Amino acid sequence: MSKRNFYITTPIYYPSGKPHMGHAYSSIIADVFARFKRLDNFNVYFLTGTDEHGLKIQREAKKNNKDPKLFCDELSNTFKKLTKSLNLSNNDFIRTTEKRHHESVKEIWQRLEKSGDIYLDKYSGWYSVSDEAYYDDDEILNENGIKKSKASGSIVEWVEEESYFFKLSAWQNKLIKFYENNPNFILPASRKKEVINFVKKGLKDLSVSRTSFSWGIQVPNNDKHVIYVWLDALTNYISALKFPNTKDKLYKEFWPADLHIIGKDILRFHAIYWPAFLLAAKLETPNRVYGHGWILSDEKKMSKSLGNILDPLEIIKNYGVDQLRYYLIKEVSLGNDGSISLENLRNCINNDLANNFGNLCQRVLSFVEKNCNSKIPVPEKYDNRDNELSNEIVQKLPKLKEMMDNQELNSYVKEVINFSFNSNKYFNDLEPWNLKKSNLSRMNTVLYCILNQIKSISILLYPIMPNSIEKNIQLMGLKKEDISLHNVENLNLLKPGNSIKKGDILFKKIDSE
């Protein structure tokens, strides 16, 4: 079977401060989709990285008495380590300070100049250094004399300087037409509605250069200007594919991107500016931008002042990376804001992983070890109950693929965990411990059937919990290469007579703290 290509990105990290739960969430979601597509025989390219330019970085480097590049080297290394801590399977890690990226950004700029979409004028308006974003008067609130963005709460400054502008206003109707022709370009539907309403309100031309600081990519033929950080940062998605060499194998195979996973706070940049830049540069647009919600701590945004920050690295240290990955995917409804807490994390680990799937694996493998000499038993004739269980996952596999293609991640997880509940019930109802005394061949059939289910459920959970599932698969005498969606449908993968191991407890219960 020939492989199809799939290109997925997570927003490149803005390397300021410590990695937080929002970084972890975006990255884990993207990784789950990337791993699932690989299981479905896709040739996947998964990109992440660090966005290192702009006034914010320049100011922080100065505050720390460091050269901006050396400052970014240190910060970028922290986020590179995060990809390992989260067990991401990214193919590339791009930095916007790399030469390959600079060449790509300059090419985009020159294309926009050539198309007549860039002109020189003067900018005056509100700018947030924290967001690296421009805001209109109606997007600003006054808090005790301090001007802030209504959307993010970040402080804004009044800026006046010479600037190049991108003719965004000229793309208003073209963008509306583009959204109509590509109804699934923005998901979920609530984000799409938000973007379309914003565009219909009227678009103003966008300032795409700055002269008041120097840390960035210089405008070609005018080194007094630095290219706006978002025009710079967004281009990373094609820089990684060797653009401007559009004949390169990477670019030809993977652009346009299939899926940009982003947080809702950067939706405007990805769903309005990015397609406008690309269309003006006569380049293809990505197929989909998915804007997920915020991660809240006990219903509130995480902040130092509230003391409610949940550190992903601390959680991984105390509970495990697979446990964190599963919890975020299961408990946060993709697309909506999601509230998390340590208590809910412990409950999720105990109920879903320890008591349900982990318990199923432990019971069945222990039973086979004791009663079948640690060998996969030989099945005989399946009855209706066996067939019902065995066909349950196979019949629902097309629907599961569809869920993942539509980013219905929570529905997917709930369906897979439900298979585990059904398998536990099957094992309890058919009581193989009693069959051992009365009907040994029937016991062997039941055990083979339940082992098959554990194999299939494991494969479906692999994108979410790769470390734990790989160990579980190996206990059943299988190899990592056997983890594929094709083998979910293969009910003869487990070879009777092959050895299996009981292993350690897959997911330990967490005591309340």
Coordinates of C-alpha atoms in Angstrom, one line a residue:
M1 CA 0.0 0.0 0.0
S2 CA 1.5 3.4 -1.0
K3 CA 1.8 6.0 1.7
R4 CA -0.1 9.2 1.7
N5 CA 1.5 12.4 3.1
F6 CA 0.4 14.4 6.2
Y7 CA 1.9 17.6 7.5
I8 CA 1.0 18.8 11.0
T9 CA 2.3 21.7 13.0
T10 CA 2.0 23.0 16.5
P11 CA 2.6 26.8 17.0
I12 CA 6.3 27.4 17.5
Y13 CA 7.0 28.2 21.2
Y14 CA 7.6 31.8 22.1
P15 CA 10.6 31.1 24.3
S16 CA 9.9 33.5 27.2
G17 CA 10.0 32.2 30.7
K18 CA 9.2 28.5 31.7
P19 CA 7.3 26.1 29.5
H20 CA 3.6 26.1 30.7
M21 CA 0.6 23.8 30.3
G22 CA -0.6 25.6 27.2
H23 CA 2.7 24.7 25.5
A24 CA 2.3 21.1 26.6
Y25 CA -1.4 20.9 25.5
S26 CA -0.9 22.2 21.9
S27 CA 2.2 20.0 21.5
I28 CA 0.6 16.8 22.8
I29 CA -2.6 17.3 20.7
A30 CA -0.4 17.6 17.6
D31 CA 1.7 14.6 18.5
V32 CA -1.4 12.4 19.0
F33 CA -2.7 13.3 15.5
A34 CA 0.8 12.7 14.0
R35 CA 1.2 9.3 15.7
F36 CA -2.3 8.2 14.7
K37 CA -1.7 9.1 11.0
R38 CA 1.5 7.1 11.1
L39 CA -0.5 4.1 12.4
D40 CA -2.7 4.6 9.4
N41 CA 0.2 4.3 7.0
F42 CA 0.7 8.0 6.4
N43 CA 4.0 9.6 5.7
V44 CA 3.9 12.2 8.5
Y45 CA 5.9 15.4 8.9
F46 CA 5.4 17.0 12.3
L47 CA 6.9 20.4 13.0
T48 CA 7.5 22.5 16.1
G49 CA 10.2 25.0 17.2
T50 CA 10.8 28.4 18.7
D51 CA 9.8 31.9 17.6
E52 CA 12.7 34.1 18.7
H53 CA 12.4 37.6 17.3
G54 CA 10.6 40.8 18.4
L55 CA 10.7 43.6 20.9
K56 CA 9.7 41.4 23.8
I57 CA 12.7 39.1 23.4
Q58 CA 15.0 42.1 22.8
R59 CA 13.8 43.8 26.0
E60 CA 14.1 40.6 28.1
A61 CA 17.6 39.9 26.7
K62 CA 18.7 43.4 27.7
K63 CA 17.1 43.0 31.2
N64 CA 19.3 39.9 31.6
N65 CA 22.4 41.6 30.2
K66 CA 22.6 39.1 27.4
D67 CA 23.1 39.2 23.7
P68 CA 19.6 38.4 22.1
K69 CA 21.0 35.5 20.1
L70 CA 22.7 33.9 23.1
F71 CA 19.6 34.6 25.2
C72 CA 17.5 32.8 22.6
D73 CA 20.0 29.9 22.4
E74 CA 19.4 29.2 26.1
L75 CA 15.7 29.6 25.9
S76 CA 15.3 27.5 22.7
N77 CA 17.3 24.7 24.3
T78 CA 14.8 24.6 27.2
F79 CA 11.9 24.1 24.8
K80 CA 13.9 21.6 22.8
K81 CA 14.2 19.6 26.0
L82 CA 10.4 20.0 26.5
T83 CA 9.8 18.0 23.3
K84 CA 11.7 15.1 24.9
S85 CA 9.9 15.5 28.2
L86 CA 6.5 15.4 26.5
N87 CA 7.6 12.5 24.3
L88 CA 6.9 14.3 21.0
S89 CA 7.6 12.6 17.7
N90 CA 8.3 15.8 15.8
N91 CA 10.5 15.4 12.6
D92 CA 11.9 18.9 12.9
F93 CA 12.5 21.7 15.4
I94 CA 12.8 25.0 13.6
R95 CA 14.2 28.3 15.1
T96 CA 13.4 31.6 13.5
T97 CA 17.0 32.7 14.1
E98 CA 18.2 30.0 11.6
K99 CA 19.6 31.0 8.1
R100 CA 17.1 28.7 6.3
H101 CA 14.2 30.7 8.0
H102 CA 15.7 34.1 7.1
E103 CA 15.9 33.2 3.4
S104 CA 12.3 32.0 3.5
V105 CA 11.0 35.2 5.1
K106 CA 12.9 37.4 2.7
E107 CA 11.4 35.5 -0.2
I108 CA 7.9 36.0 1.1
W109 CA 8.5 39.7 1.6
Q110 CA 9.8 40.1 -1.9
R111 CA 6.8 38.2 -3.3
L112 CA 4.5 40.6 -1.4
E113 CA 6.3 43.6 -2.7
K114 CA 6.2 42.2 -6.3
S115 CA 2.4 41.6 -6.1
G116 CA 1.9 45.3 -5.0
D117 CA 0.6 44.2 -1.5
I118 CA 3.2 46.2 0.5
Y119 CA 3.7 50.0 0.7
L120 CA 5.6 52.4 2.9
D121 CA 3.7 54.8 5.2
K122 CA 3.5 55.8 8.9
Y123 CA 1.9 53.7 11.7
S124 CA 0.2 55.2 14.7
G125 CA -1.8 53.0 17.1
W126 CA -1.9 50.6 20.0
Y127 CA 0.7 47.8 20.2
S128 CA 1.1 45.0 22.8
V129 CA 4.7 44.0 23.2
S130 CA 3.6 40.9 25.2
D131 CA 1.3 39.7 22.4
E132 CA 3.4 41.2 19.5
A133 CA 0.0 42.4 18.2
Y134 CA -1.7 45.6 17.0
Y135 CA -5.1 46.6 18.5
D136 CA -7.8 49.0 17.4
D137 CA -9.4 51.5 19.8
D138 CA -12.5 49.3 20.4
E139 CA -10.2 46.5 21.4
I140 CA -8.6 48.5 24.3
L141 CA -9.9 49.0 27.9
N142 CA -8.7 51.5 30.5
E143 CA -7.8 50.0 33.9
N144 CA -7.0 52.8 36.3
G145 CA -5.2 54.7 33.7
I146 CA -3.4 51.7 32.2
K147 CA -4.4 50.7 28.7
K148 CA -4.9 47.0 28.1
S149 CA -6.0 44.6 25.4
K150 CA -9.6 43.4 26.1
A151 CA -8.7 40.0 24.6
S152 CA -5.5 39.1 26.5
G153 CA -5.3 41.7 29.3
S154 CA -1.8 42.6 28.2
I155 CA -0.6 46.2 28.5
V156 CA -0.6 48.2 25.2
E157 CA 1.6 51.1 24.2
W158 CA 0.9 53.9 21.7
V159 CA 3.3 53.6 18.8
E160 CA 4.1 56.1 16.0
E161 CA 6.8 55.2 13.4
E162 CA 7.5 54.8 9.8
S163 CA 6.2 51.4 8.7
Y164 CA 5.6 49.2 5.7
F165 CA 2.0 48.1 5.4
F166 CA 0.4 45.0 4.0
K167 CA -2.8 45.7 2.0
L168 CA -5.0 43.5 4.2
S169 CA -8.1 45.6 3.5
A170 CA -7.9 44.6 -0.1
W171 CA -8.2 41.0 0.9
Q172 CA -11.4 41.3 3.0
N173 CA -13.8 40.1 0.3
K174 CA -11.3 37.6 -1.1
L175 CA -10.9 36.1 2.4
I176 CA -14.7 35.8 2.9
K177 CA -14.9 34.0 -0.5
F178 CA -12.0 31.8 0.6
Y179 CA -13.8 30.8 3.8
E180 CA -17.0 30.0 1.8
N181 CA -15.1 27.8 -0.6
N182 CA -13.2 26.1 2.2
P183 CA -15.8 25.5 4.9
N184 CA -13.5 23.4 7.0
F185 CA -10.5 25.7 6.8
I186 CA -11.2 26.9 10.4
L187 CA -12.4 24.6 13.1
P188 CA -14.2 24.3 15.4
A189 CA -17.3 26.1 14.1
S190 CA -17.3 28.6 16.9
R191 CA -13.8 29.8 15.9
K192 CA -14.8 30.0 12.2
K193 CA -17.8 32.2 13.1
E194 CA -15.6 34.5 15.2
V195 CA -13.1 34.9 12.4
I196 CA -15.7 35.6 9.7
N197 CA -17.5 38.2 12.0
F198 CA -14.2 39.9 12.5
V199 CA -13.4 40.1 8.8
K200 CA -16.9 41.3 7.9
K201 CA -16.5 44.1 10.4
G202 CA -13.8 45.5 8.1
L203 CA -10.1 44.9 7.8
K204 CA -7.5 47.6 8.0
D205 CA -4.1 47.5 6.4
L206 CA -1.5 45.8 8.6
S207 CA 1.8 47.3 9.7
V208 CA 4.4 44.7 8.8
S209 CA 7.7 46.4 9.8
R210 CA 9.2 48.2 12.8
T211 CA 12.0 50.8 13.1
S212 CA 12.0 51.2 16.9
F213 CA 14.0 48.0 17.6
S214 CA 16.5 45.9 15.7
W215 CA 16.0 42.3 16.9
G216 CA 14.5 40.6 13.9
I217 CA 14.9 40.0 10.1
Q218 CA 15.7 43.1 8.2
V219 CA 13.5 44.2 5.3
P220 CA 15.3 43.5 2.0
N221 CA 16.9 46.7 0.6
N222 CA 15.9 48.7 3.7
D223 CA 17.9 47.6 6.8
K224 CA 16.3 50.4 8.9
H225 CA 13.2 48.3 9.1
V226 CA 12.7 44.9 10.8
I227 CA 10.0 42.6 9.5
Y228 CA 6.9 42.3 11.8
V229 CA 7.3 39.3 14.0
W230 CA 4.1 37.5 12.9
L231 CA 4.9 37.7 9.2
D232 CA 8.3 36.3 10.2
A233 CA 7.0 33.6 12.6
L234 CA 4.2 32.3 10.4
T235 CA 6.6 31.6 7.6
N236 CA 8.3 28.9 9.7
Y237 CA 5.7 26.4 8.4
I238 CA 7.2 26.6 4.9
S239 CA 10.8 27.4 5.9
A240 CA 11.0 23.9 7.4
L241 CA 10.0 22.5 4.0
K242 CA 13.0 24.2 2.2
F243 CA 11.0 27.1 0.8
P244 CA 11.8 29.1 -1.3
N245 CA 12.9 25.9 -3.1
T246 CA 9.4 24.9 -4.2
K247 CA 10.9 22.0 -6.2
D248 CA 12.4 20.4 -3.1
K249 CA 11.0 17.0 -2.2
L250 CA 9.9 18.1 1.2
Y251 CA 8.0 21.1 -0.1
K252 CA 6.4 19.2 -2.9
E253 CA 5.3 16.3 -0.6
F254 CA 4.1 18.2 2.4
W255 CA 2.8 21.7 1.4
P256 CA 0.1 22.7 1.8
A257 CA -0.1 21.7 5.5
D258 CA -2.9 19.4 6.5
L259 CA -3.4 20.8 10.0
H260 CA -2.1 23.8 12.0
I261 CA -2.9 23.1 15.7
I262 CA -3.0 26.5 17.6
G263 CA -4.4 28.2 20.7
K264 CA -7.4 30.4 20.2
D265 CA -5.4 33.5 21.3
I266 CA -3.4 33.3 18.0
L267 CA -6.3 32.5 15.8
R268 CA -6.4 35.9 14.0
F269 CA -2.8 35.6 12.9
H270 CA -3.3 32.0 11.5
A271 CA -6.8 32.3 10.1
I272 CA -6.7 35.9 8.6
Y273 CA -3.1 37.1 8.2
W274 CA -1.5 33.8 7.2
P275 CA -3.9 32.9 4.3
A276 CA -3.8 36.5 3.1
F277 CA 0.0 36.6 3.0
L278 CA 0.1 33.2 1.2
L279 CA -2.6 34.1 -1.4
A280 CA -0.9 37.4 -2.1
A281 CA 2.5 35.6 -2.5
K282 CA 0.7 33.2 -4.9
L283 CA 1.3 30.2 -2.6
E284 CA -1.2 27.5 -1.5
T285 CA -2.9 27.9 1.9
P286 CA -3.0 25.2 4.6
N287 CA -6.0 22.9 4.6
R288 CA -7.0 23.5 8.2
V289 CA -6.4 25.7 11.2
Y290 CA -7.8 24.2 14.4
G291 CA -8.0 26.6 17.4
H292 CA -8.2 24.9 20.8
G293 CA -9.2 26.6 24.0
W294 CA -7.3 27.6 27.1
I295 CA -6.2 25.3 29.9
L296 CA -7.6 26.6 33.2
S297 CA -6.7 25.6 36.7
D298 CA -9.8 25.0 38.8
E299 CA -11.9 27.1 36.4
K300 CA -9.4 30.1 36.4
K301 CA -6.6 31.2 34.1
M302 CA -3.3 30.2 35.5
S303 CA -1.3 33.0 37.0
K304 CA 1.5 33.5 39.5
S305 CA -0.6 35.9 41.6
L306 CA -3.4 33.3 42.1
G307 CA -0.8 30.6 42.8
N308 CA -2.7 28.1 40.6
I309 CA 0.0 27.3 38.0
L310 CA 0.3 23.6 37.2
D311 CA 3.7 22.9 35.8
P312 CA 3.7 20.1 33.2
L313 CA 7.2 19.1 34.0
E314 CA 6.4 18.7 37.7
I315 CA 3.3 16.7 36.9
I316 CA 5.4 14.4 34.6
K317 CA 7.9 13.9 37.4
N318 CA 5.2 13.0 39.9
Y319 CA 2.7 11.1 37.8
G320 CA 4.2 10.2 34.4
V321 CA 4.2 11.6 30.9
D322 CA 1.6 9.1 29.5
Q323 CA -0.7 9.9 32.5
L324 CA -0.5 13.6 31.7
R325 CA -1.0 13.1 28.0
Y326 CA -4.0 10.9 28.6
Y327 CA -5.6 13.2 31.1
L328 CA -5.3 16.3 28.9
I329 CA -6.7 14.5 25.9
K330 CA -9.6 12.8 27.8
E331 CA -10.7 15.6 30.2
V332 CA -10.3 18.7 28.0
S333 CA -12.9 19.0 25.3
L334 CA -10.8 20.0 22.2
G335 CA -11.9 23.4 21.0
N336 CA -13.2 24.5 24.4
D337 CA -11.5 25.9 27.5
G338 CA -10.7 23.1 29.8
S339 CA -10.4 23.2 33.6
I340 CA -7.8 20.8 35.1
S341 CA -6.8 20.0 38.7
L342 CA -4.5 17.6 40.4
E343 CA -7.5 15.9 42.1
N344 CA -9.1 15.3 38.7
L345 CA -5.8 14.1 37.3
R346 CA -5.6 11.5 40.1
N347 CA -9.2 10.4 39.6
C348 CA -8.7 10.0 35.9
I349 CA -5.5 7.9 36.4
N350 CA -7.3 5.7 38.9
N351 CA -10.6 5.3 37.2
D352 CA -9.7 5.1 33.5
L353 CA -6.1 3.8 33.6
A354 CA -5.6 1.8 36.8
N355 CA -9.0 0.4 37.5
N356 CA -10.2 0.0 33.9
F357 CA -7.6 -0.7 31.1
G358 CA -4.6 -1.4 33.4
N359 CA -6.7 -3.8 35.5
L360 CA -7.9 -5.6 32.4
C361 CA -4.4 -6.1 31.1
Q362 CA -3.1 -7.2 34.6
R363 CA -5.9 -9.7 35.2
V364 CA -5.8 -11.3 31.8
L365 CA -2.1 -11.6 31.4
S366 CA -1.8 -12.9 35.0
F367 CA -4.5 -15.5 34.3
V368 CA -2.8 -16.7 31.1
E369 CA 0.5 -16.9 32.9
K370 CA -0.9 -19.1 35.6
N371 CA -3.3 -21.2 33.6
C372 CA -1.7 -21.4 30.1
N373 CA 1.9 -21.7 31.0
S374 CA 2.5 -18.1 29.8
K375 CA 1.6 -19.1 26.3
I376 CA -1.1 -17.6 24.0
P377 CA -3.8 -20.3 24.0
V378 CA -5.3 -22.0 20.9
P379 CA -8.8 -20.7 20.2
E380 CA -11.5 -23.0 18.9
K381 CA -15.0 -22.1 17.7
Y382 CA -16.2 -18.5 18.5
D383 CA -19.8 -18.1 19.7
N384 CA -22.0 -15.0 19.3
R385 CA -20.7 -13.3 22.4
D386 CA -17.1 -13.8 21.2
N387 CA -17.9 -12.5 17.7
E388 CA -19.7 -9.5 19.1
L389 CA -16.7 -8.5 21.2
S390 CA -14.2 -9.3 18.4
N391 CA -16.0 -7.3 15.7
E392 CA -16.9 -4.3 17.9
I393 CA -13.6 -2.5 17.3
V394 CA -13.2 -3.6 13.7
Q395 CA -16.6 -2.3 12.8
K396 CA -16.1 1.0 14.5
L397 CA -12.6 1.6 13.0
P398 CA -13.8 3.7 10.0
K399 CA -15.8 5.9 12.5
L400 CA -12.7 6.2 14.7
K401 CA -10.6 7.4 11.7
E402 CA -13.3 9.9 10.8
M403 CA -13.3 11.2 14.4
M404 CA -9.6 11.8 14.2
D405 CA -9.8 13.4 10.7
N406 CA -12.3 15.8 12.2
Q407 CA -10.3 16.4 15.3
E408 CA -13.0 14.9 17.5
L409 CA -10.3 13.7 19.9
N410 CA -12.5 13.4 23.0
S411 CA -15.1 11.3 21.3
Y412 CA -12.3 9.0 20.0
V413 CA -10.8 8.5 23.5
K414 CA -14.2 7.8 25.1
E415 CA -15.0 5.3 22.4
V416 CA -11.7 3.5 23.0
I417 CA -12.1 3.4 26.7
N418 CA -15.6 2.1 26.3
F419 CA -14.1 -0.9 24.5
S420 CA -12.1 -1.6 27.6
F421 CA -15.2 -1.5 29.8
N422 CA -16.9 -3.9 27.5
S423 CA -13.8 -6.2 27.5
N424 CA -13.8 -6.2 31.4
K425 CA -17.5 -7.1 31.4
Y426 CA -16.9 -9.9 28.9
F427 CA -14.1 -11.3 31.1
N428 CA -16.2 -11.1 34.2
D429 CA -19.4 -12.6 32.6
L430 CA -17.6 -15.5 31.0
E431 CA -15.6 -16.4 34.1
P432 CA -12.7 -18.3 32.6
W433 CA -11.6 -19.4 36.1
N434 CA -14.8 -21.5 36.2
L435 CA -14.3 -22.7 32.5
K436 CA -11.0 -24.0 33.5
K437 CA -12.8 -26.7 35.6
S438 CA -15.6 -27.4 33.1
N439 CA -14.5 -26.6 29.6
L440 CA -10.8 -26.0 28.9
S441 CA -11.2 -25.4 25.1
R442 CA -13.9 -22.8 25.8
M443 CA -11.6 -21.1 28.3
N444 CA -8.8 -21.0 25.7
T445 CA -11.2 -19.4 23.2
V446 CA -12.3 -16.7 25.7
L447 CA -8.7 -15.9 26.6
Y448 CA -7.6 -15.6 23.0
C449 CA -10.6 -13.4 22.2
I450 CA -9.9 -11.1 25.2
L451 CA -6.1 -10.9 24.4
N452 CA -7.1 -9.8 20.9
Q453 CA -9.2 -7.0 22.3
I454 CA -6.3 -5.9 24.6
K455 CA -4.0 -5.9 21.5
S456 CA -6.5 -3.7 19.5
I457 CA -7.3 -1.3 22.4
S458 CA -3.5 -0.9 23.0
I459 CA -2.9 0.0 19.4
L460 CA -5.7 2.6 19.5
L461 CA -4.3 4.1 22.7
Y462 CA -0.7 4.2 21.4
P463 CA -0.9 7.7 20.0
I464 CA -1.9 9.0 23.4
M465 CA 0.3 6.9 25.7
P466 CA 3.2 5.6 23.5
N467 CA 5.6 4.5 26.3
S468 CA 3.1 2.5 28.3
I469 CA 1.5 0.9 25.3
E470 CA 4.7 -0.1 23.7
K471 CA 5.6 -2.0 26.9
N472 CA 2.2 -3.6 26.9
I473 CA 2.4 -4.8 23.3
Q474 CA 5.8 -6.3 24.0
L475 CA 4.4 -8.3 26.9
M476 CA 2.1 -9.9 24.4
G477 CA 4.9 -11.1 22.3
L478 CA 4.5 -8.4 19.7
K479 CA 7.0 -5.8 18.3
K480 CA 6.7 -2.0 18.0
E481 CA 6.3 -2.6 14.2
D482 CA 3.1 -4.4 14.9
I483 CA 1.5 -1.3 16.2
S484 CA -0.6 -0.2 13.2
L485 CA -4.3 0.3 12.4
H486 CA -4.1 -2.6 9.9
N487 CA -3.4 -4.9 12.9
V488 CA -6.5 -3.6 14.7
E489 CA -8.4 -5.5 12.0
N490 CA -6.0 -8.4 12.0
L491 CA -7.7 -10.9 14.4
N492 CA -4.9 -13.5 13.8
L493 CA -1.9 -11.4 14.7
L494 CA -1.4 -13.2 18.1
K495 CA 0.1 -16.5 17.4
P496 CA -1.0 -19.4 19.6
G497 CA 1.9 -20.9 21.5
N498 CA 3.9 -17.7 21.6
S499 CA 5.1 -16.6 25.0
I500 CA 3.6 -13.7 26.9
K501 CA 4.7 -12.0 30.1
K502 CA 2.7 -10.7 33.0
G503 CA 4.9 -7.7 33.6
D504 CA 4.6 -5.0 36.2
I505 CA 1.4 -3.1 36.9
L506 CA 0.8 -0.9 33.8
F507 CA -0.8 2.0 35.7
K508 CA -0.4 2.3 39.4
K509 CA -3.2 3.8 41.5
I510 CA -2.5 7.2 43.0
D511 CA -3.3 7.7 46.6
S512 CA -5.1 11.0 47.5
E513 CA -2.7 13.6 48.7

